[in-house]
Coordinates of N, CA and C and ligand atoms in Angstrom, one line a residue:
M1 N 4.3 18.6 -17.3 CA 3.7 17.9 -17.0 C 3.9 17.4 -16.2
L2 N 2.8 17.1 -15.8 CA 3.3 16.2 -13.4 C 2.5 14.8 -13.8
T3 N 2.9 13.8 -13.6 CA 3.1 12.0 -13.6 C 3.0 11.5 -12.2
V4 N 1.3 11.0 -12.3 CA 0.7 10.0 -10.6 C 1.3 9.3 -10.9
A5 N 1.5 8.1 -10.2 CA 2.1 6.7 -10.5 C 0.5 6.2 -9.4
L6 N -0.7 5.2 -10.1 CA -1.6 4.8 -9.5 C -1.4 3.3 -9.3
S7 N -2.2 3.5 -7.9 CA -1.6 1.7 -7.7 C -2.7 1.4 -8.1
K8 N -3.4 -0.2 -9.1 CA -4.7 -0.9 -9.4 C -5.0 -1.2 -8.3
G9 N -6.4 -1.8 -9.1 CA -6.7 -2.6 -7.5 C -7.8 -1.9 -7.2
R10 N -7.5 -2.6 -5.4 CA -9.3 -2.1 -4.9 C -8.3 -0.6 -4.5
I11 N -7.3 0.3 -4.4 CA -6.5 2.0 -4.2 C -7.3 2.4 -5.1
C12 N -6.3 2.2 -6.4 CA -7.4 3.2 -7.3 C -9.5 2.7 -7.8
A13 N -9.8 2.2 -7.1 CA -11.2 2.5 -7.1 C -11.7 3.2 -6.1
A14 N -11.1 3.7 -5.6 CA -11.6 4.3 -4.1 C -10.5 5.4 -4.5
A15 N -9.5 5.8 -5.3 CA -8.6 6.6 -4.9 C -9.9 7.7 -6.8
T16 N -10.1 7.3 -8.0 CA -10.5 7.7 -8.3 C -11.9 8.9 -8.1
P17 N -12.4 8.6 -7.1 CA -13.3 9.2 -6.6 C -13.1 10.2 -6.3
L18 N -12.3 9.7 -5.4 CA -11.5 11.5 -4.3 C -10.5 12.3 -5.5
L19 N -9.9 11.6 -6.9 CA -9.2 12.5 -7.3 C -10.2 13.6 -8.8
A20 N -11.9 12.7 -8.6 CA -12.2 13.7 -9.2 C -12.6 15.0 -8.2
R21 N -13.4 15.0 -7.5 CA -12.8 15.6 -6.1 C -12.3 16.2 -6.6
A22 N -11.3 16.4 -6.0 CA -10.1 16.5 -6.8 C -9.6 18.1 -8.1
G23 N -10.9 17.9 -8.7 CA -10.9 18.3 -10.1 C -10.1 17.5 -11.1
I24 N -9.4 15.9 -11.1 CA -9.0 15.2 -11.6 C -9.6 14.7 -12.1
E25 N -9.7 14.4 -14.0 CA -11.1 13.8 -13.6 C -10.4 12.9 -14.8
L26 N -10.2 11.4 -14.4 CA -9.2 10.2 -15.6 C -10.1 10.3 -16.5
D27 N -9.8 10.3 -17.8 CA -10.1 9.8 -19.3 C -10.4 8.7 -20.1
D28 N -9.9 7.6 -19.3 CA -10.2 6.6 -19.1 C -9.9 6.0 -17.8
D29 N -11.9 5.0 -18.1 CA -12.2 4.4 -16.9 C -10.6 3.2 -16.6
P30 N -9.3 3.3 -15.5 CA -8.4 2.6 -15.8 C -9.2 0.7 -15.1
A31 N -10.2 1.1 -14.8 CA -10.9 -0.8 -14.0 C -10.5 -1.5 -15.7
D32 N -11.3 -0.8 -16.9 CA -11.3 -1.9 -17.8 C -11.0 -1.5 -19.5
S33 N -9.6 -0.2 -19.2 CA -8.5 0.2 -20.0 C -7.7 -0.9 -19.8
R34 N -6.9 -0.3 -21.6 CA -5.8 -1.6 -21.0 C -4.7 -0.9 -21.2
R35 N -5.3 1.3 -21.7 CA -3.9 2.1 -21.3 C -3.4 2.2 -20.0
L36 N -2.1 1.8 -20.0 CA -1.4 2.3 -18.6 C -1.2 3.8 -18.2
C37 N -1.0 4.6 -19.3 CA -1.2 5.8 -18.8 C -2.4 6.7 -19.0
I38 N -3.2 7.2 -18.8 CA -4.3 7.4 -18.7 C -3.9 9.4 -18.5
A39 N -4.4 10.3 -19.3 CA -4.7 11.9 -19.2 C -5.5 12.1 -18.8
T40 N -6.1 13.6 -18.2 CA -7.0 13.8 -16.9 C -7.3 14.6 -18.2
S41 N -8.5 15.6 -17.3 CA -9.6 17.0 -17.5 C -8.0 18.0 -17.1
L42 N -6.6 17.8 -16.6 CA -5.9 19.1 -16.3 C -5.0 18.8 -17.6
P43 N -4.9 19.5 -18.3 CA -4.0 18.6 -19.3 C -2.5 18.8 -18.9
D44 N -1.7 19.1 -17.7 CA -0.5 19.1 -17.4 C -0.5 18.1 -15.9
V45 N -1.5 17.2 -16.4 CA -1.7 16.3 -15.0 C -2.0 14.5 -16.0
R46 N -1.1 13.4 -15.7 CA -1.5 12.2 -16.4 C -1.2 11.2 -16.1
I47 N -2.5 9.6 -15.4 CA -1.8 8.7 -13.9 C -1.8 7.4 -14.9
L48 N -0.3 7.2 -14.5 CA 0.0 5.9 -15.0 C -0.6 4.7 -13.9
V49 N -1.1 2.9 -14.4 CA -2.2 3.0 -13.5 C -0.9 1.3 -13.0
L50 N -0.1 1.2 -12.1 CA 0.9 0.7 -11.6 C 0.9 -1.0 -10.6
R51 N 1.3 -1.6 -10.7 CA 1.0 -2.7 -9.4 C 1.7 -2.4 -8.2
A52 N 0.5 -2.5 -7.3 CA 0.8 -1.4 -6.3 C 2.3 -0.9 -5.9
Q53 N 2.6 -2.7 -6.3 CA 4.1 -2.4 -5.5 C 5.2 -1.6 -6.3
D54 N 5.5 -1.6 -7.7 CA 5.9 -0.7 -8.0 C 6.4 0.9 -7.7
V55 N 4.8 1.5 -7.2 CA 4.4 2.9 -7.6 C 6.1 3.2 -6.3
P56 N 6.1 2.9 -5.6 CA 7.6 4.0 -4.7 C 8.7 3.4 -5.9
T57 N 8.3 2.7 -6.5 CA 10.1 2.5 -7.5 C 9.7 3.3 -8.5
F58 N 8.8 3.5 -9.0 CA 8.9 4.8 -10.3 C 8.1 6.0 -9.7
V59 N 8.1 6.5 -8.1 CA 8.6 7.3 -8.1 C 9.8 7.5 -7.4
E60 N 10.3 7.3 -7.0 CA 11.7 7.1 -6.0 C 12.8 7.5 -7.4
H61 N 12.6 7.0 -8.7 CA 13.4 6.8 -9.9 C 13.0 8.9 -10.9
G62 N 12.3 8.9 -10.2 CA 11.4 9.9 -10.8 C 10.7 10.1 -12.4
A63 N 10.6 8.3 -12.2 CA 9.7 7.8 -13.4 C 8.4 8.9 -12.9
A64 N 7.7 8.7 -12.4 CA 6.3 9.6 -11.7 C 7.0 10.5 -10.9
D65 N 6.2 12.1 -10.5 CA 7.1 12.7 -9.8 C 5.0 12.4 -7.9
L66 N 4.4 11.9 -8.2 CA 4.0 11.4 -7.3 C 3.7 10.3 -7.4
G67 N 2.5 9.5 -6.8 CA 2.2 9.0 -6.5 C 1.1 8.5 -5.5
I68 N 1.0 7.5 -5.2 CA -1.1 6.8 -4.7 C -0.3 5.2 -4.4
T69 N -1.1 4.9 -3.3 CA -0.6 3.4 -2.6 C -0.2 2.8 -0.8
G70 N 0.1 2.0 -0.8 CA -0.7 1.7 0.8 C 0.3 1.6 1.3
K71 N 0.4 2.2 2.4 CA 1.0 2.0 3.6 C 2.4 0.9 3.8
D72 N 1.0 -0.6 3.5 CA 2.2 -1.8 3.8 C 3.2 -1.8 2.7
V73 N 3.3 -1.7 1.5 CA 4.1 -1.3 0.5 C 5.2 -0.5 0.7
L74 N 4.7 0.9 1.5 CA 5.6 1.8 1.6 C 6.5 1.0 2.6
L75 N 5.8 0.6 3.8 CA 6.7 0.1 5.0 C 7.6 -0.9 4.5
E76 N 7.0 -1.6 3.7 CA 8.0 -3.4 2.9 C 8.8 -2.4 2.3
H77 N 8.9 -1.1 1.7 CA 10.0 -1.0 0.2 C 11.0 -0.1 1.3
Q78 N 10.2 0.9 2.3 CA 11.4 1.8 3.0 C 12.0 2.4 1.3
G79 N 11.4 3.2 1.2 CA 12.0 3.6 0.1 C 12.8 5.6 0.1
V80 N 14.0 6.0 -0.3 CA 14.4 7.4 0.0 C 14.4 7.5 -1.0
G81 N 14.7 9.1 -1.1 CA 14.3 10.0 -1.6 C 12.2 10.7 -1.6
L82 N 11.8 9.3 -1.3 CA 10.3 9.7 -1.2 C 9.8 10.8 0.4
Y83 N 9.1 11.5 -0.8 CA 8.7 12.5 1.2 C 6.4 11.9 0.8
E84 N 5.9 10.7 1.9 CA 4.9 10.3 2.4 C 4.1 12.2 3.2
P85 N 3.4 13.2 1.9 CA 3.0 13.9 2.3 C 1.6 13.9 3.2
L86 N 0.5 13.1 2.8 CA -0.1 12.8 3.3 C -1.5 11.8 3.3
D87 N -1.7 11.6 4.6 CA -2.4 10.4 4.1 C -4.2 10.9 3.9
L88 N -5.3 9.4 2.9 CA -5.7 9.3 1.6 C -6.9 9.3 2.7
G89 N -6.6 8.7 3.6 CA -8.4 7.7 4.6 C -8.3 7.2 3.8
I90 N -8.0 6.5 2.9 CA -8.7 5.5 1.9 C -8.5 4.3 2.4
A91 N -9.3 2.6 1.7 CA -8.7 1.4 1.5 C -8.1 1.6 2.8
R92 N -8.7 1.3 3.8 CA -8.4 1.1 5.2 C -8.3 0.0 5.5
C93 N -6.6 -0.2 6.2 CA -7.7 -2.2 7.1 C -5.9 -2.6 7.8
R94 N -5.7 -3.7 7.9 CA -4.5 -3.7 9.6 C -3.7 -4.5 8.6
L95 N -2.9 -5.1 9.1 CA -1.7 -5.2 9.2 C -1.3 -6.7 10.5
V96 N -1.6 -7.3 10.3 CA -1.5 -7.8 11.3 C -0.9 -9.7 11.7
L97 N -0.5 -10.1 13.2 CA 0.3 -11.5 12.8 C -0.9 -12.2 13.6
A98 N -1.6 -13.1 13.0 CA -2.8 -14.2 13.1 C -1.8 -15.5 12.9
E99 N -3.2 -16.2 13.7 CA -2.3 -18.0 14.4 C -4.0 -18.1 14.1
P100 N -3.9 -19.8 14.0 CA -5.0 -20.7 14.8 C -6.0 -20.5 15.4
A101 N -7.2 -20.2 15.5 CA -7.9 -19.8 16.7 C -7.4 -21.1 18.3
Q102 N -6.7 -22.2 17.4 CA -6.6 -23.4 18.3 C -4.9 -23.6 18.3
A103 N -3.9 -22.8 18.5 CA -3.3 -22.8 18.3 C -2.2 -23.7 19.7
G104 N -0.9 -24.0 18.9 CA -0.4 -25.1 20.2 C 0.7 -23.7 20.6
P105 N 1.2 -24.7 21.5 CA 2.7 -23.8 22.6 C 3.4 -23.1 21.3
A106 N 3.4 -22.1 21.2 CA 4.4 -21.1 20.3 C 5.4 -21.3 20.5
R107 N 6.7 -21.5 18.9 CA 7.9 -21.8 19.5 C 8.6 -20.6 19.6
S108 N 10.2 -21.0 20.0 CA 10.9 -19.5 20.6 C 11.3 -18.7 18.7
R109 N 11.4 -20.4 17.1 CA 11.8 -19.4 15.8 C 10.2 -19.4 15.6
P110 N 9.9 -19.0 15.6 CA 7.9 -18.8 14.5 C 7.8 -19.5 12.9
R111 N 7.7 -20.6 12.4 CA 7.4 -20.3 11.4 C 6.4 -19.1 10.4
V112 N 6.0 -17.8 9.7 CA 5.3 -16.8 9.2 C 4.9 -16.9 7.8
A113 N 4.1 -17.5 7.6 CA 3.7 -16.8 6.0 C 3.4 -16.1 5.4
T114 N 3.8 -14.8 4.7 CA 4.2 -13.7 4.6 C 4.4 -13.1 3.4
K115 N 3.8 -12.4 2.4 CA 4.3 -11.3 1.3 C 4.7 -10.5 2.0
Y116 N 4.9 -10.4 3.1 CA 5.4 -8.4 4.1 C 7.3 -8.9 4.4
V117 N 8.3 -9.7 3.6 CA 9.6 -10.1 4.1 C 9.9 -9.5 5.0
E118 N 10.3 -7.6 4.5 CA 11.0 -6.8 5.7 C 10.7 -6.6 6.7
T119 N 8.8 -5.8 6.8 CA 8.3 -5.9 7.9 C 8.0 -6.8 8.7
T120 N 8.4 -8.1 8.4 CA 7.6 -9.3 9.4 C 9.4 -9.3 9.8
R121 N 10.3 -9.2 9.3 CA 11.2 -9.3 10.3 C 11.8 -8.0 11.1
R122 N 11.8 -7.1 11.1 CA 11.4 -6.6 11.4 C 10.8 -6.2 12.9
F123 N 9.8 -6.5 12.6 CA 8.1 -6.7 13.6 C 8.6 -8.1 14.3
F124 N 9.7 -8.8 14.1 CA 10.3 -10.1 15.2 C 11.4 -9.5 15.9
A125 N 12.1 -8.4 15.5 CA 13.1 -8.0 15.5 C 13.2 -6.7 16.5
G126 N 12.6 -6.9 16.5 CA 11.4 -5.4 17.6 C 10.9 -6.1 18.9
K127 N 10.7 -8.1 18.8 CA 10.6 -7.7 20.3 C 11.4 -8.9 20.6
G128 N 12.6 -8.5 20.0 CA 14.0 -9.3 20.4 C 13.7 -11.1 19.6
M129 N 13.5 -11.5 18.6 CA 12.9 -12.6 18.2 C 13.2 -12.5 16.8
Q130 N 13.3 -14.4 16.7 CA 14.4 -14.6 14.8 C 12.8 -15.1 14.2
A131 N 11.8 -14.7 13.4 CA 10.9 -16.0 12.8 C 12.0 -16.3 11.6
E132 N 11.7 -17.3 11.1 CA 12.2 -17.6 10.2 C 10.2 -16.9 8.7
I133 N 10.3 -17.0 8.4 CA 9.9 -16.7 7.3 C 9.8 -17.4 5.9
I134 N 8.9 -17.4 5.4 CA 8.0 -18.2 4.4 C 7.5 -17.1 3.2
H135 N 8.2 -16.7 2.6 CA 7.6 -16.0 1.3 C 6.6 -15.9 0.6
L136 N 5.5 -16.0 0.4 CA 3.7 -16.0 -0.3 C 3.5 -15.2 -1.0
Y137 N 3.5 -15.4 -2.3 CA 3.2 -14.2 -2.8 C 1.3 -13.7 -2.7
G138 N 0.6 -14.7 -2.3 CA -0.8 -14.8 -2.1 C -1.5 -15.6 -1.6
S139 N -2.7 -16.1 -0.2 CA -3.1 -17.0 -0.2 C -2.7 -17.7 1.0
M140 N -2.3 -16.3 2.0 CA -1.6 -16.6 3.4 C -2.0 -17.4 3.9
E141 N -3.3 -17.3 4.4 CA -4.2 -17.7 5.1 C -4.5 -18.7 5.2
I142 N -3.9 -20.1 3.7 CA -3.9 -21.0 4.1 C -2.7 -21.3 4.2
A143 N -2.3 -21.1 5.2 CA -0.6 -21.1 4.9 C -0.2 -22.5 6.2
P144 N -1.2 -21.6 7.4 CA -1.2 -22.9 9.0 C -2.0 -24.2 9.2
A145 N -2.9 -23.9 8.5 CA -4.3 -25.1 8.0 C -3.2 -26.8 7.5
V146 N -2.1 -25.9 6.0 CA -1.6 -27.0 6.1 C -0.3 -27.6 6.1
G147 N 0.6 -26.6 7.4 CA 1.6 -27.3 8.4 C 2.6 -26.6 7.9
L148 N 2.6 -25.3 6.3 CA 3.4 -24.6 5.9 C 3.3 -23.8 6.9
A149 N 3.1 -23.0 7.3 CA 3.6 -22.3 8.9 C 3.2 -22.0 10.4
D150 N 3.4 -21.7 11.5 CA 2.8 -21.0 12.7 C 1.4 -20.4 11.8
C151 N 2.0 -19.6 12.1 CA 1.0 -17.9 12.0 C 1.5 -17.2 9.9
I152 N 0.8 -16.4 10.4 CA 0.5 -15.3 9.9 C 0.5 -13.5 9.4
V153 N 1.4 -13.4 8.0 CA 1.8 -11.8 8.9 C 0.9 -11.1 6.9
D154 N -0.6 -10.8 7.6 CA -1.5 -10.4 6.6 C -2.1 -8.8 6.3
L155 N -2.3 -9.2 6.0 CA -3.8 -7.2 5.7 C -4.9 -7.7 6.0
V156 N -6.0 -7.4 7.2 CA -7.3 -7.6 7.6 C -8.2 -7.0 7.7
D157 N -9.1 -6.6 6.8 CA -10.4 -5.6 6.8 C -11.4 -5.9 7.6
T158 N -12.3 -6.4 7.3 CA -13.1 -7.0 8.1 C -12.9 -8.4 8.8
G159 N -11.9 -9.2 8.6 CA -11.8 -10.1 8.9 C -12.1 -11.6 8.9
V160 N -13.3 -11.3 7.6 CA -14.1 -12.1 7.5 C -12.6 -13.4 6.5
T161 N -12.6 -13.2 5.7 CA -10.8 -14.4 5.8 C -10.8 -14.8 7.0
L162 N -10.0 -14.1 7.5 CA -9.9 -14.4 8.3 C -10.2 -16.1 9.2
A163 N -11.1 -16.1 9.3 CA -12.1 -16.2 9.9 C -12.8 -17.8 9.6
A164 N -13.2 -17.2 8.2 CA -13.0 -18.4 7.3 C -12.0 -19.6 6.7
N165 N -10.8 -19.3 7.5 CA -9.8 -20.0 7.6 C -9.3 -19.8 9.4
G166 N -10.5 -20.2 10.6 CA -10.0 -21.1 11.5 C -8.8 -19.8 11.8
L167 N -8.6 -18.5 11.5 CA -7.3 -17.9 12.4 C -8.5 -16.5 12.7
T168 N -7.2 -15.9 13.7 CA -7.4 -15.0 14.8 C -6.6 -13.9 14.5
V169 N -6.7 -12.7 15.0 CA -6.1 -11.7 15.5 C -5.0 -11.8 16.3
C170 N -3.5 -12.1 16.8 CA -2.5 -12.2 17.4 C -2.5 -11.3 17.8
E171 N -2.1 -9.4 17.0 CA -1.4 -8.6 17.4 C -1.6 -7.5 15.7
E172 N -1.6 -6.6 16.3 CA -1.7 -5.9 14.8 C -0.4 -4.8 15.4
I173 N 0.0 -4.8 13.1 CA 2.0 -4.2 13.9 C 1.5 -2.9 13.2
A174 N 0.2 -2.5 11.9 CA 0.3 -1.2 11.8 C -1.0 -1.4 11.2
A175 N -1.3 0.5 11.3 CA -2.8 0.4 10.9 C -2.5 1.4 9.5
I176 N -3.1 0.5 8.3 CA -2.2 0.9 7.0 C -4.3 1.6 5.9
S177 N -3.2 2.4 5.2 CA -4.3 2.8 4.4 C -3.5 3.9 3.1
A178 N -3.8 4.1 2.0 CA -3.4 4.3 1.2 C -2.7 5.6 1.7
R179 N -1.2 6.1 1.0 CA -0.7 7.2 1.1 C -0.3 8.2 0.2
L180 N -0.2 9.5 -0.2 CA 0.6 10.7 -1.9 C 1.6 10.3 -1.0
V181 N 2.5 10.1 -1.9 CA 4.0 10.2 -1.5 C 4.7 10.7 -2.8
V182 N 5.6 11.5 -2.7 CA 6.0 13.2 -3.5 C 7.7 12.1 -4.1
N183 N 8.4 12.4 -5.0 CA 10.3 12.4 -5.0 C 10.4 13.5 -4.6
K184 N 11.3 13.6 -4.2 CA 12.1 14.7 -3.5 C 12.1 15.7 -4.2
A185 N 13.2 15.0 -5.2 CA 13.5 16.2 -6.8 C 12.4 16.6 -7.0
A186 N 11.7 16.0 -7.4 CA 9.9 16.8 -8.2 C 9.4 17.8 -7.2
M187 N 9.8 17.7 -5.7 CA 9.1 18.7 -4.8 C 10.0 19.9 -4.4
K188 N 11.8 19.6 -5.1 CA 12.4 20.7 -5.1 C 12.0 21.6 -6.3
L189 N 12.9 20.8 -7.0 CA 12.3 21.5 -8.8 C 10.9 21.9 -9.4
S190 N 9.5 21.3 -8.9 CA 9.1 22.5 -9.6 C 8.0 21.8 -7.9
H191 N 8.9 23.0 -7.6 CA 7.8 22.7 -6.0 C 6.4 23.6 -6.3
G192 N 6.6 24.3 -6.6 CA 5.0 25.5 -7.5 C 3.8 24.3 -8.3
R193 N 4.0 23.6 -8.4 CA 2.9 22.6 -9.3 C 2.7 21.6 -8.4
V194 N 4.1 20.9 -7.4 CA 3.9 19.8 -6.8 C 2.8 20.0 -5.9
S195 N 3.0 21.5 -5.3 CA 2.8 21.2 -3.5 C 0.8 22.0 -4.2
A196 N 0.2 22.7 -5.2 CA -0.5 23.1 -5.1 C -0.9 21.8 -5.9
L197 N -1.2 20.5 -6.6 CA -1.4 19.3 -6.7 C -1.5 18.5 -5.6
V198 N -0.6 18.6 -4.6 CA -0.5 17.5 -2.9 C -1.9 18.9 -2.5
E199 N -1.7 20.1 -2.6 CA -2.9 20.6 -1.6 C -4.4 20.6 -2.0
R200 N -4.2 20.4 -3.5 CA -5.9 20.1 -3.9 C -6.0 18.9 -3.6
I201 N -5.9 17.4 -4.3 CA -5.7 16.4 -2.9 C -5.6 16.0 -1.5
A202 N -4.9 17.0 -1.6 CA -5.7 17.0 0.2 C -7.0 17.5 0.9
R203 N -7.5 18.9 0.3 CA -9.2 19.3 0.6 C -9.3 18.3 -0.6
A204 N -9.1 17.4 -0.9 CA -10.8 16.6 -1.5 C -9.6 15.6 0.0
A205 N -9.4 15.0 0.4 CA -9.4 13.9 1.4 C -10.0 14.7 2.2
A206 N -9.7 15.7 2.8 CA -10.3 16.1 4.1 C -11.5 16.5 4.2
E207 N -12.3 16.5 2.2 CA -13.6 17.0 2.6 C -14.6 15.0 2.7
N208 N -13.5 14.9 2.9 CA -13.9 12.8 2.1 C -13.1 11.7 3.4
G209 N -13.4 13.2 5.2 CA -13.1 12.8 6.3 C -11.7 11.8 6.1
G210 N -10.6 11.8 5.1 CA -9.7 11.5 5.5 C -8.1 12.6 5.6
G211 N -7.5 12.2 5.1 CA -6.1 14.0 4.5 C -5.5 13.7 5.7
C212 N -4.9 13.1 6.6 CA -4.2 13.1 7.7 C -2.7 13.7 7.3
R213 N -2.0 14.4 7.7 CA -0.2 14.7 7.8 C -0.1 14.3 8.0
Ligands
PRT1 O1 -1.7 -6.6 -5.2 P1 -2.2 -8.5 -4.5 O2 -2.9 -8.7 -5.9 O3 -1.4 -9.0 -3.4 O4 -4.0 -8.1 -3.6 P2 -4.9 -7.2 -4.3 O5 -4.9 -7.7 -5.2 O6 -6.3 -8.1 -2.3 O7 -5.0 -5.9 -3.9 P3 -5.5 -5.2 -4.1 O8 -4.4 -5.5 -5.3 O9 -6.8 -4.7 -4.9 O10 -5.4 -3.8 -3.3 C1 -3.7 -4.2 -2.1 C2 -4.2 -3.3 -2.0 O11 -5.0 -2.2 -1.0 C3 -2.8 -3.0 -0.2 O12 -1.8 -3.0 -1.1 C4 -3.4 -2.1 0.8 O13 -3.2 -1.4 0.8 C5 -5.0 -2.2 0.1 N1 -5.9 -3.1 1.2 C6 -6.9 -2.6 2.0 C7 -6.7 -4.8 1.0 C8 -7.5 -4.6 2.3 N2 -7.1 -3.5 2.3 C9 -7.8 -5.4 2.3 N3 -8.5 -6.6 2.7 N4 -5.6 -5.6 -0.3 C10 -5.6 -6.3 0.6 N5 -6.6 -6.7 1.6 C11 -7.5 -8.0 1.1 C12 -7.0 -9.3 3.1 O14 -5.9 -9.2 3.2 C13 -8.1 -10.1 2.1 O15 -7.4 -11.2 2.2 O16 -8.4 -8.6 1.7 C14 -8.8 -9.8 1.7 C15 -10.2 -9.5 2.8 O17 -10.3 -9.0 3.2 P4 -11.0 -9.3 5.1 O18 -10.9 -8.6 6.1 O19 -11.8 -8.4 4.7 O20 -11.8 -10.5 4.5
MG2 MG1 -4.2 -7.2 -6.7

């Protein structure tokens, strides 16, 4: 049996049609099933539906052989024991630094609201700066308006949410999309079966206009 850990929410919504094109049909719709483990049309492949942030943990520990999650989550997790063989080209967005459109003069030690604590720390360290990081779990966009932070690090797609909260992008930190990850030990021990599944998904992603290695 090969177990694939799949990030629920918008990545799951985009990945399900991609998996179907790869010949992997889920027996239940993850959006309205309470099952967290879903069988598929391939008798030896099952899907675990997980919080995005938990996908690398399951794969790293071998509880899942493969995983599908966002590059934002992987940058933050900095997993060891994971290969990242494939960019699926779905759930694309950008990780950005954003600030109020009418920002005051920059501080030497900016206060930055984000859920991407490690990625933000590394980004500022790369500029030779120290940031005061305010760790939030959501609704980062409101933090500058209420004086909690000077700027935010968050995902942006259309930019509508930033604009609605009076924020503009100052800098792009990373281009984000969903990635396929593989447990390193599974890649060695079950090489034939794992690489056949990776190939199947790679072909479907390429047909979809994504799928870079
Ligand atoms: O997990 P959490 O509950 O914190 O986030 P969520 O419920 O907003 O998203 P979820 O769980 O469905 O999926 C999160 C994953 O989807 C991320 O880890 C990314 O890899 C990927 N992804 C792709 C995105 C977006 N695009 C995106 N636009 N995740 C979040 N957003 C948010 C963005 O932060 C903004 O607040 O969507 C909002 C709308 O974006 P605009 O710019 O189109 O207005
Ligand atoms: Mg969510």
